[in-house]
Amino acid sequence: MAMVSSDIWADELTVALPGATKPAIQQAFRATFREFCTQSGAWVRELPLIDIVAGQDTYPLDSKVSDASILYILVAYLRTVSGEDDHYRALKALQTPFHRTRQKGTSGYPRAFYSVTEAPATLVLTPVPAENIEDGLQVYVALGPKFPYEDEVPEFLRSHAYDVLLDGTLGRMMGQQDKPYTNTIGAQYYLRRFRGGIAQQRDMARRQYTSAESSFIFPPWAR
Amino acid sequence: MAWTINDAVYQVRQIVQDTRSTSYRHPTEKIIGYINNAINDARRLRPDLFVGSGTASTWDPVPIYSIADINLEFPIDPQYFTAVVNYAAGWLGLEDDEFANNGRAVTLFQRFAAQLVSKGV
């Protein structure tokens, strides 16, 4: 993933925030970027295919990503190969411990998955897979900045969410009290734009940056 | 070239008209002490000025300078250099009995605060 320096934003923000220092702007930008990633889930990555191992239900994903931290698992597919055809079946995401206990079992293919609450980048399959499946797991995750920060941002956000991050940082800075750049009305204005930008980016990411209205396709007999 | 503590001391002397190097009215140590006070008050009013530039550290500790540090780089953003100078000059103006100009000292203190927390100069 190509990354760009956050200085691109910091340099422009310096003009709009008289009296602000660059380290303070960078700090606000980091918080804004983190909030943007968490709220929008717009930084999406398809992880390399994972081998499913018979009898192993837990698959840590952290090692699959080196330049970011995994915020949450968006979707996981069970991938099977039949002849020359790949088949993908979406695994159902489970959310409550109650469901998890009901899904215990060791027979057949996994049908669902859940994440470990205190280690969200850990995927647990259920039922426990009964056989090895090479490259059997395809996972999409939402990413956020890693710690410690390196003040780098995915390049696609420069072209697709430049103003959103600009607005968020401006609002965050202007909302601070007793600074030369304090501006409560400006903070409300820019944070409102930021929230709108987050919603738009979330929507765009879910549609894979296409203009599709929805994933539904009319069957041939109904066209 | 970056500002130094010595630059601040020099400008403070300019404001209080203590520029005769053969017989300064105010010792350099004392001016540096007021600069330390200014930096501490700046830390209280504007903690963001002490945010570290690195991405791992959050805060730079507040420095305390002595005469031995006079050639060190001024510790906060240069746009607040004059605020610190004004503060130190204000204290010197207050303590100067013979040529006291209390109105000027108060003005310098007010400028310090205004420069830090508002768009004032």
mmCIF file of C-alpha atoms in Angstrom:
data_model
loop_
_atom_site.group_PDB
_atom_site.id
_atom_site.type_symbol
_atom_site.label_atom_id
_atom_site.label_comp_id
_atom_site.label_asym_id
_atom_site.label_seq_id
_atom_site.Cartn_x
_atom_site.Cartn_y
_atom_site.Cartn_z
ATOM 1 C CA MET A 1 0.000 0.000 0.000
ATOM 2 C CA ALA A 2 1.493 3.322 -1.068
ATOM 3 C CA MET A 3 1.588 5.854 1.710
ATOM 4 C CA VAL A 4 1.979 9.637 1.758
ATOM 5 C CA SER A 5 3.221 11.928 4.508
ATOM 6 C CA SER A 6 0.653 13.743 6.617
ATOM 7 C CA ASP A 7 2.769 16.862 6.127
ATOM 8 C CA ILE A 8 0.645 17.466 3.034
ATOM 9 C CA TRP A 9 -2.272 18.242 5.324
ATOM 10 C CA ALA A 10 -0.228 19.875 8.094
ATOM 11 C CA ASP A 11 1.303 22.403 5.730
ATOM 12 C CA GLU A 12 -2.086 23.495 4.420
ATOM 13 C CA LEU A 13 -3.590 23.593 7.916
ATOM 14 C CA THR A 14 -0.827 25.895 9.129
ATOM 15 C CA VAL A 15 -2.219 28.602 6.862
ATOM 16 C CA ALA A 16 -5.716 28.264 8.293
ATOM 17 C CA LEU A 17 -4.668 28.120 11.953
ATOM 18 C CA PRO A 18 -2.669 31.221 12.923
ATOM 19 C CA GLY A 19 -0.602 30.600 16.039
ATOM 20 C CA ALA A 20 -0.741 26.824 15.798
ATOM 21 C CA THR A 21 2.508 24.885 15.842
ATOM 22 C CA LYS A 22 3.187 22.020 13.494
ATOM 23 C CA PRO A 23 3.547 19.365 16.234
ATOM 24 C CA ALA A 24 0.138 20.378 17.626
ATOM 25 C CA ILE A 25 -1.415 20.213 14.153
ATOM 26 C CA GLN A 26 0.146 16.818 13.566
ATOM 27 C CA GLN A 27 -1.194 15.579 16.877
ATOM 28 C CA ALA A 28 -4.705 16.748 15.974
ATOM 29 C CA PHE A 29 -4.346 15.204 12.545
ATOM 30 C CA ARG A 30 -3.420 11.833 14.050
ATOM 31 C CA ALA A 31 -6.512 11.884 16.239
ATOM 32 C CA THR A 32 -8.634 12.923 13.263
ATOM 33 C CA PHE A 33 -7.213 10.214 11.039
ATOM 34 C CA ARG A 34 -7.775 7.619 13.758
ATOM 35 C CA GLU A 35 -11.392 8.766 14.218
ATOM 36 C CA PHE A 36 -11.917 8.780 10.469
ATOM 37 C CA CYS A 37 -10.695 5.201 10.143
ATOM 38 C CA THR A 38 -12.703 3.948 13.105
ATOM 39 C CA GLN A 39 -15.937 5.657 12.104
ATOM 40 C CA SER A 40 -15.816 5.079 8.380
ATOM 41 C CA GLY A 41 -14.008 1.780 7.960
ATOM 42 C CA ALA A 42 -12.944 3.224 4.625
ATOM 43 C CA TRP A 43 -9.406 1.876 4.738
ATOM 44 C CA VAL A 44 -10.168 -1.660 3.604
ATOM 45 C CA ARG A 45 -7.702 -4.382 2.754
ATOM 46 C CA GLU A 46 -8.067 -7.879 1.390
ATOM 47 C CA LEU A 47 -5.633 -10.022 3.344
ATOM 48 C CA PRO A 48 -3.540 -12.721 1.700
ATOM 49 C CA LEU A 49 -5.388 -16.026 1.554
ATOM 50 C CA ILE A 50 -5.121 -18.055 4.746
ATOM 51 C CA ASP A 51 -4.775 -21.807 4.981
ATOM 52 C CA ILE A 52 -7.486 -23.454 7.041
ATOM 53 C CA VAL A 53 -6.108 -26.171 9.307
ATOM 54 C CA ALA A 54 -8.188 -29.073 10.520
ATOM 55 C CA GLY A 55 -9.001 -28.714 14.189
ATOM 56 C CA GLN A 56 -7.785 -25.101 14.389
ATOM 57 C CA ASP A 57 -10.501 -22.535 14.913
ATOM 58 C CA THR A 58 -8.450 -19.442 15.844
ATOM 59 C CA TYR A 59 -6.549 -17.412 13.253
ATOM 60 C CA PRO A 60 -4.608 -14.311 14.393
ATOM 61 C CA LEU A 61 -4.563 -11.747 11.590
ATOM 62 C CA ASP A 62 -2.172 -9.123 12.975
ATOM 63 C CA SER A 63 0.847 -10.670 11.310
ATOM 64 C CA LYS A 64 -0.823 -10.236 7.916
ATOM 65 C CA VAL A 65 -0.614 -6.432 8.159
ATOM 66 C CA SER A 66 2.613 -4.609 8.903
ATOM 67 C CA ASP A 67 1.842 -0.999 8.033
ATOM 68 C CA ALA A 68 -1.425 -0.523 9.919
ATOM 69 C CA SER A 69 -3.503 -1.933 12.728
ATOM 70 C CA ILE A 70 -6.612 -4.014 12.110
ATOM 71 C CA LEU A 71 -9.662 -2.297 13.572
ATOM 72 C CA TYR A 72 -12.231 -4.948 12.778
ATOM 73 C CA ILE A 73 -13.090 -7.753 10.397
ATOM 74 C CA LEU A 74 -15.453 -6.653 7.677
ATOM 75 C CA VAL A 75 -16.231 -9.937 5.985
ATOM 76 C CA ALA A 76 -14.767 -13.420 5.633
ATOM 77 C CA TYR A 77 -15.289 -15.972 2.883
ATOM 78 C CA LEU A 78 -14.723 -19.680 2.810
ATOM 79 C CA ARG A 79 -12.867 -20.433 -0.416
ATOM 80 C CA THR A 80 -13.036 -23.878 -1.946
ATOM 81 C CA VAL A 81 -11.686 -25.019 -5.272
ATOM 82 C CA SER A 82 -13.519 -27.430 -7.518
ATOM 83 C CA GLY A 83 -11.616 -28.239 -10.670
ATOM 84 C CA GLU A 84 -10.677 -24.856 -12.119
ATOM 85 C CA ASP A 85 -13.438 -22.967 -10.351
ATOM 86 C CA ASP A 86 -13.087 -21.061 -7.090
ATOM 87 C CA HIS A 87 -16.147 -20.971 -4.921
ATOM 88 C CA TYR A 88 -16.619 -18.348 -2.249
ATOM 89 C CA ARG A 89 -19.181 -18.593 0.478
ATOM 90 C CA ALA A 90 -19.653 -15.748 2.911
ATOM 91 C CA LEU A 91 -19.212 -16.784 6.496
ATOM 92 C CA LYS A 92 -21.843 -15.468 8.829
ATOM 93 C CA ALA A 93 -20.510 -13.004 11.382
ATOM 94 C CA LEU A 94 -21.585 -13.935 14.892
ATOM 95 C CA GLN A 95 -21.872 -11.269 17.500
ATOM 96 C CA THR A 96 -23.056 -12.725 20.778
ATOM 97 C CA PRO A 97 -21.493 -15.363 23.000
ATOM 98 C CA PHE A 98 -24.879 -17.103 23.088
ATOM 99 C CA HIS A 99 -24.711 -17.836 19.381
ATOM 100 C CA ARG A 100 -21.129 -18.901 19.600
ATOM 101 C CA THR A 101 -21.830 -21.590 22.125
ATOM 102 C CA ARG A 102 -24.663 -22.915 20.007
ATOM 103 C CA GLN A 103 -22.420 -23.128 16.961
ATOM 104 C CA LYS A 104 -19.796 -25.333 18.606
ATOM 105 C CA GLY A 105 -18.957 -28.426 16.624
ATOM 106 C CA THR A 106 -16.210 -30.005 14.592
ATOM 107 C CA SER A 107 -17.962 -31.347 11.569
ATOM 108 C CA GLY A 108 -17.790 -30.110 7.999
ATOM 109 C CA TYR A 109 -16.825 -26.681 6.779
ATOM 110 C CA PRO A 110 -16.926 -23.559 8.947
ATOM 111 C CA ARG A 111 -20.162 -21.680 8.504
ATOM 112 C CA ALA A 112 -19.547 -18.632 10.618
ATOM 113 C CA PHE A 113 -16.898 -16.633 12.382
ATOM 114 C CA TYR A 114 -16.500 -14.219 15.219
ATOM 115 C CA SER A 115 -13.759 -12.006 16.555
ATOM 116 C CA VAL A 116 -12.109 -12.075 19.948
ATOM 117 C CA THR A 117 -13.324 -9.054 21.884
ATOM 118 C CA GLU A 118 -9.999 -8.144 23.445
ATOM 119 C CA ALA A 119 -8.047 -8.947 20.279
ATOM 120 C CA PRO A 120 -10.289 -7.808 17.431
ATOM 121 C CA ALA A 121 -7.750 -8.916 14.840
ATOM 122 C CA THR A 122 -8.307 -12.551 15.761
ATOM 123 C CA LEU A 123 -10.768 -14.549 13.706
ATOM 124 C CA VAL A 124 -12.417 -17.646 15.165
ATOM 125 C CA LEU A 125 -14.174 -20.105 12.861
ATOM 126 C CA THR A 126 -17.188 -22.104 13.882
ATOM 127 C CA PRO A 127 -17.768 -24.973 13.633
ATOM 128 C CA VAL A 128 -14.131 -25.943 14.005
ATOM 129 C CA PRO A 129 -12.894 -26.964 10.551
ATOM 130 C CA ALA A 130 -12.707 -30.708 10.103
ATOM 131 C CA GLU A 131 -10.250 -30.694 7.224
ATOM 132 C CA ASN A 132 -7.359 -28.745 5.795
ATOM 133 C CA ILE A 133 -8.226 -26.254 3.080
ATOM 134 C CA GLU A 134 -5.286 -24.590 1.383
ATOM 135 C CA ASP A 135 -5.907 -20.854 0.837
ATOM 136 C CA GLY A 136 -9.351 -21.509 2.235
ATOM 137 C CA LEU A 137 -10.011 -18.243 4.025
ATOM 138 C CA GLN A 138 -10.407 -14.866 2.405
ATOM 139 C CA VAL A 139 -10.739 -11.957 4.835
ATOM 140 C CA TYR A 140 -11.403 -8.255 4.395
ATOM 141 C CA VAL A 141 -10.489 -5.993 7.283
ATOM 142 C CA ALA A 142 -10.870 -2.333 8.153
ATOM 143 C CA LEU A 143 -7.561 -0.703 9.000
ATOM 144 C CA GLY A 144 -6.447 2.183 11.144
ATOM 145 C CA PRO A 145 -3.115 3.821 11.935
ATOM 146 C CA LYS A 146 -0.601 1.670 13.731
ATOM 147 C CA PHE A 147 1.224 2.539 16.913
ATOM 148 C CA PRO A 148 3.614 4.224 17.184
ATOM 149 C CA TYR A 149 2.460 6.563 14.471
ATOM 150 C CA GLU A 150 4.614 7.205 11.477
ATOM 151 C CA ASP A 151 2.538 10.125 10.239
ATOM 152 C CA GLU A 152 1.717 8.389 7.016
ATOM 153 C CA VAL A 153 -1.634 8.069 5.322
ATOM 154 C CA PRO A 154 -2.742 5.712 2.536
ATOM 155 C CA GLU A 155 -2.298 7.428 -0.776
ATOM 156 C CA PHE A 156 -5.879 6.845 -1.905
ATOM 157 C CA LEU A 157 -7.117 9.047 0.935
ATOM 158 C CA ARG A 158 -5.215 11.978 -0.533
ATOM 159 C CA SER A 159 -7.302 11.760 -3.674
ATOM 160 C CA HIS A 160 -10.578 10.579 -2.123
ATOM 161 C CA ALA A 161 -10.733 12.061 1.363
ATOM 162 C CA TYR A 162 -8.316 14.968 1.386
ATOM 163 C CA ASP A 163 -10.902 17.538 2.383
ATOM 164 C CA VAL A 164 -12.535 15.233 4.905
ATOM 165 C CA LEU A 165 -9.303 14.928 6.896
ATOM 166 C CA LEU A 166 -8.683 18.639 6.430
ATOM 167 C CA ASP A 167 -12.128 19.487 7.813
ATOM 168 C CA GLY A 168 -11.780 17.121 10.748
ATOM 169 C CA THR A 169 -8.434 18.505 11.820
ATOM 170 C CA LEU A 170 -9.600 22.100 11.407
ATOM 171 C CA GLY A 171 -12.654 21.432 13.557
ATOM 172 C CA ARG A 172 -10.603 19.643 16.195
ATOM 173 C CA MET A 173 -8.113 22.505 16.384
ATOM 174 C CA MET A 174 -10.679 25.309 16.333
ATOM 175 C CA GLY A 175 -12.654 23.590 19.082
ATOM 176 C CA GLN A 176 -9.799 23.919 21.566
ATOM 177 C CA GLN A 177 -10.293 26.670 24.098
ATOM 178 C CA ASP A 178 -8.118 29.728 24.645
ATOM 179 C CA LYS A 179 -5.945 29.457 21.597
ATOM 180 C CA PRO A 180 -5.298 32.113 18.955
ATOM 181 C CA TYR A 181 -7.091 29.822 16.515
ATOM 182 C CA THR A 182 -10.096 29.100 18.744
ATOM 183 C CA ASN A 183 -13.267 29.490 16.706
ATOM 184 C CA THR A 184 -16.319 27.697 18.067
ATOM 185 C CA ILE A 185 -18.521 28.471 15.077
ATOM 186 C CA GLY A 186 -15.796 27.355 12.712
ATOM 187 C CA ALA A 187 -15.307 24.184 14.758
ATOM 188 C CA GLN A 188 -19.004 23.307 14.479
ATOM 189 C CA TYR A 189 -18.974 24.000 10.756
ATOM 190 C CA TYR A 190 -15.905 21.925 9.990
ATOM 191 C CA LEU A 191 -16.852 19.039 12.286
ATOM 192 C CA ARG A 192 -20.274 18.872 10.624
ATOM 193 C CA ARG A 193 -18.524 18.634 7.270
ATOM 194 C CA PHE A 194 -16.205 16.006 8.738
ATOM 195 C CA ARG A 195 -19.121 13.836 9.898
ATOM 196 C CA GLY A 196 -20.707 14.133 6.471
ATOM 197 C CA GLY A 197 -17.419 13.209 4.851
ATOM 198 C CA ILE A 198 -17.063 10.150 7.071
ATOM 199 C CA ALA A 199 -20.536 8.963 6.085
ATOM 200 C CA GLN A 200 -19.776 9.486 2.412
ATOM 201 C CA GLN A 201 -16.473 7.650 2.622
ATOM 202 C CA ARG A 202 -18.082 4.782 4.517
ATOM 203 C CA ASP A 203 -20.673 4.504 1.773
ATOM 204 C CA MET A 204 -18.089 4.705 -1.007
ATOM 205 C CA ALA A 205 -15.907 2.054 0.600
ATOM 206 C CA ARG A 206 -18.862 -0.307 1.006
ATOM 207 C CA ARG A 207 -19.589 0.078 -2.698
ATOM 208 C CA GLN A 208 -15.918 -0.451 -3.559
ATOM 209 C CA TYR A 209 -15.781 3.029 -5.085
ATOM 210 C CA THR A 210 -18.261 2.191 -7.807
ATOM 211 C CA SER A 211 -21.464 3.974 -8.672
ATOM 212 C CA ALA A 212 -23.548 0.903 -7.926
ATOM 213 C CA GLU A 213 -26.714 1.724 -6.026
ATOM 214 C CA SER A 214 -26.810 -1.697 -4.426
ATOM 215 C CA SER A 215 -25.403 -5.170 -4.937
ATOM 216 C CA PHE A 216 -28.783 -6.527 -6.009
ATOM 217 C CA ILE A 217 -29.044 -7.699 -9.628
ATOM 218 C CA PHE A 218 -32.367 -8.558 -11.224
ATOM 219 C CA PRO A 219 -32.511 -12.197 -12.291
ATOM 220 C CA PRO A 220 -32.642 -12.745 -16.084
ATOM 221 C CA TRP A 221 -36.326 -13.676 -16.099
ATOM 222 C CA ALA A 222 -37.252 -10.392 -14.418
ATOM 223 C CA ARG A 223 -35.386 -8.011 -16.693
ATOM 224 C CA MET B 1 19.227 30.320 11.946
ATOM 225 C CA ALA B 2 17.230 29.505 15.034
ATOM 226 C CA TRP B 3 16.695 31.894 17.948
ATOM 227 C CA THR B 4 18.745 31.237 21.070
ATOM 228 C CA ILE B 5 18.296 32.065 24.745
ATOM 229 C CA ASN B 6 20.984 34.693 24.238
ATOM 230 C CA ASP B 7 18.853 36.369 21.562
ATOM 231 C CA ALA B 8 16.012 36.597 24.066
ATOM 232 C CA VAL B 9 18.294 38.101 26.726
ATOM 233 C CA TYR B 10 19.570 40.620 24.178
ATOM 234 C CA GLN B 11 16.087 41.730 23.199
ATOM 235 C CA VAL B 12 14.970 41.987 26.820
ATOM 236 C CA ARG B 13 17.870 44.349 27.471
ATOM 237 C CA GLN B 14 16.833 46.404 24.451
ATOM 238 C CA ILE B 15 13.332 46.882 25.828
ATOM 239 C CA VAL B 16 14.463 47.901 29.340
ATOM 240 C CA GLN B 17 17.330 49.988 27.904
ATOM 241 C CA ASP B 18 20.023 48.014 29.651
ATOM 242 C CA THR B 19 22.407 47.771 26.755
ATOM 243 C CA ARG B 20 25.693 49.078 28.145
ATOM 244 C CA SER B 21 27.675 45.839 28.234
ATOM 245 C CA THR B 22 30.378 47.216 30.526
ATOM 246 C CA SER B 23 27.891 47.914 33.307
ATOM 247 C CA TYR B 24 24.610 46.034 32.935
ATOM 248 C CA ARG B 25 21.983 46.953 35.511
ATOM 249 C CA HIS B 26 20.506 43.457 35.358
ATOM 250 C CA PRO B 27 22.691 40.366 35.549
ATOM 251 C CA THR B 28 22.175 37.850 32.767
ATOM 252 C CA GLU B 29 21.318 35.086 35.270
ATOM 253 C CA LYS B 30 18.342 37.091 36.473
ATOM 254 C CA ILE B 31 17.014 37.650 32.956
ATOM 255 C CA ILE B 32 17.358 33.970 32.209
ATOM 256 C CA GLY B 33 15.395 33.273 35.398
ATOM 257 C CA TYR B 34 12.525 35.431 34.106
ATOM 258 C CA ILE B 35 12.733 33.649 30.762
ATOM 259 C CA ASN B 36 12.338 30.383 32.670
ATOM 260 C CA ASN B 37 9.258 31.842 34.354
ATOM 261 C CA ALA B 38 7.887 32.925 30.985
ATOM 262 C CA ILE B 39 8.343 29.442 29.578
ATOM 263 C CA ASN B 40 6.632 27.926 32.614
ATOM 264 C CA ASP B 41 3.674 30.287 32.281
ATOM 265 C CA ALA B 42 3.552 29.531 28.581
ATOM 266 C CA ARG B 43 3.367 25.851 29.486
ATOM 267 C CA ARG B 44 0.353 26.598 31.694
ATOM 268 C CA LEU B 45 -1.445 28.719 29.105
ATOM 269 C CA ARG B 46 -0.459 26.816 25.990
ATOM 270 C CA PRO B 47 0.510 23.210 26.695
ATOM 271 C CA ASP B 48 0.289 22.506 22.980
ATOM 272 C CA LEU B 49 3.501 24.499 22.469
ATOM 273 C CA PHE B 50 5.350 21.698 24.214
ATOM 274 C CA VAL B 51 4.045 18.819 22.181
ATOM 275 C CA GLY B 52 7.009 16.802 21.008
ATOM 276 C CA SER B 53 7.702 16.670 17.312
ATOM 277 C CA GLY B 54 8.265 12.928 17.358
ATOM 278 C CA THR B 55 5.385 10.556 16.839
ATOM 279 C CA ALA B 56 6.241 8.361 19.818
ATOM 280 C CA SER B 57 6.627 11.036 22.507
ATOM 281 C CA THR B 58 3.762 13.238 23.560
ATOM 282 C CA TRP B 59 5.367 15.992 25.582
ATOM 283 C CA ASP B 60 8.660 17.773 25.702
ATOM 284 C CA PRO B 61 9.589 18.470 29.345
ATOM 285 C CA VAL B 62 9.661 22.124 30.371
ATOM 286 C CA PRO B 63 13.301 23.215 30.348
ATOM 287 C CA ILE B 64 15.002 25.235 33.078
ATOM 288 C CA TYR B 65 17.926 27.257 31.784
ATOM 289 C CA SER B 66 21.027 28.612 33.482
ATOM 290 C CA ILE B 67 23.796 30.893 32.276
ATOM 291 C CA ALA B 68 25.575 27.836 30.891
ATOM 292 C CA ASP B 69 22.677 27.251 28.486
ATOM 293 C CA ILE B 70 22.675 30.715 26.972
ATOM 294 C CA ASN B 71 23.568 29.547 23.485
ATOM 295 C CA LEU B 72 20.962 26.804 23.362
ATOM 296 C CA GLU B 73 18.125 27.014 20.892
ATOM 297 C CA PHE B 74 14.981 28.797 22.028
ATOM 298 C CA PRO B 75 12.705 25.957 23.194
ATOM 299 C CA ILE B 76 9.317 26.859 21.733
ATOM 300 C CA ASP B 77 8.023 27.841 18.330
ATOM 301 C CA PRO B 78 9.660 31.089 17.093
ATOM 302 C CA GLN B 79 6.285 32.762 16.634
ATOM 303 C CA TYR B 80 6.134 32.975 20.458
ATOM 304 C CA PHE B 81 9.644 34.345 20.911
ATOM 305 C CA THR B 82 8.487 37.919 21.383
ATOM 306 C CA ALA B 83 5.894 36.849 23.949
ATOM 307 C CA VAL B 84 8.632 35.410 26.151
ATOM 308 C CA VAL B 85 10.770 38.514 25.654
ATOM 309 C CA ASN B 86 7.857 40.737 26.646
ATOM 310 C CA TYR B 87 7.220 38.729 29.806
ATOM 311 C CA ALA B 88 10.834 38.877 30.992
ATOM 312 C CA ALA B 89 11.069 42.589 30.161
ATOM 313 C CA GLY B 90 7.848 43.159 32.101
ATOM 314 C CA TRP B 91 9.315 41.633 35.253
ATOM 315 C CA LEU B 92 12.472 43.702 34.916
ATOM 316 C CA GLY B 93 10.341 46.800 34.468
ATOM 317 C CA LEU B 94 8.406 46.032 37.641
ATOM 318 C CA GLU B 95 11.483 45.602 39.799
ATOM 319 C CA ASP B 96 13.325 48.615 38.446
ATOM 320 C CA ASP B 97 12.785 51.188 41.227
ATOM 321 C CA GLU B 98 14.728 54.118 39.871
ATOM 322 C CA PHE B 99 13.450 54.180 36.336
ATOM 323 C CA ALA B 100 10.205 52.343 36.915
ATOM 324 C CA ASN B 101 7.484 52.583 34.325
ATOM 325 C CA ASN B 102 4.765 50.386 35.751
ATOM 326 C CA GLY B 103 2.398 51.093 32.898
ATOM 327 C CA ARG B 104 4.868 49.685 30.425
ATOM 328 C CA ALA B 105 5.432 46.576 32.548
ATOM 329 C CA VAL B 106 1.691 45.864 32.744
ATOM 330 C CA THR B 107 1.403 46.367 29.006
ATOM 331 C CA LEU B 108 4.182 43.847 28.438
ATOM 332 C CA PHE B 109 2.476 41.263 30.665
ATOM 333 C CA GLN B 110 -0.813 41.791 28.858
ATOM 334 C CA ARG B 111 0.898 41.379 25.527
ATOM 335 C CA PHE B 112 2.415 38.111 26.724
ATOM 336 C CA ALA B 113 -1.000 36.701 27.596
ATOM 337 C CA ALA B 114 -2.640 38.118 24.490
ATOM 338 C CA GLN B 115 -0.005 36.662 22.215
ATOM 339 C CA LEU B 116 -0.420 33.226 23.730
ATOM 340 C CA VAL B 117 -4.185 32.877 23.941
ATOM 341 C CA SER B 118 -5.592 35.213 21.320
ATOM 342 C CA LYS B 119 -4.766 36.815 18.019
ATOM 343 C CA GLY B 120 -3.429 39.887 19.823
ATOM 344 C CA VAL B 121 0.153 41.086 19.429
#
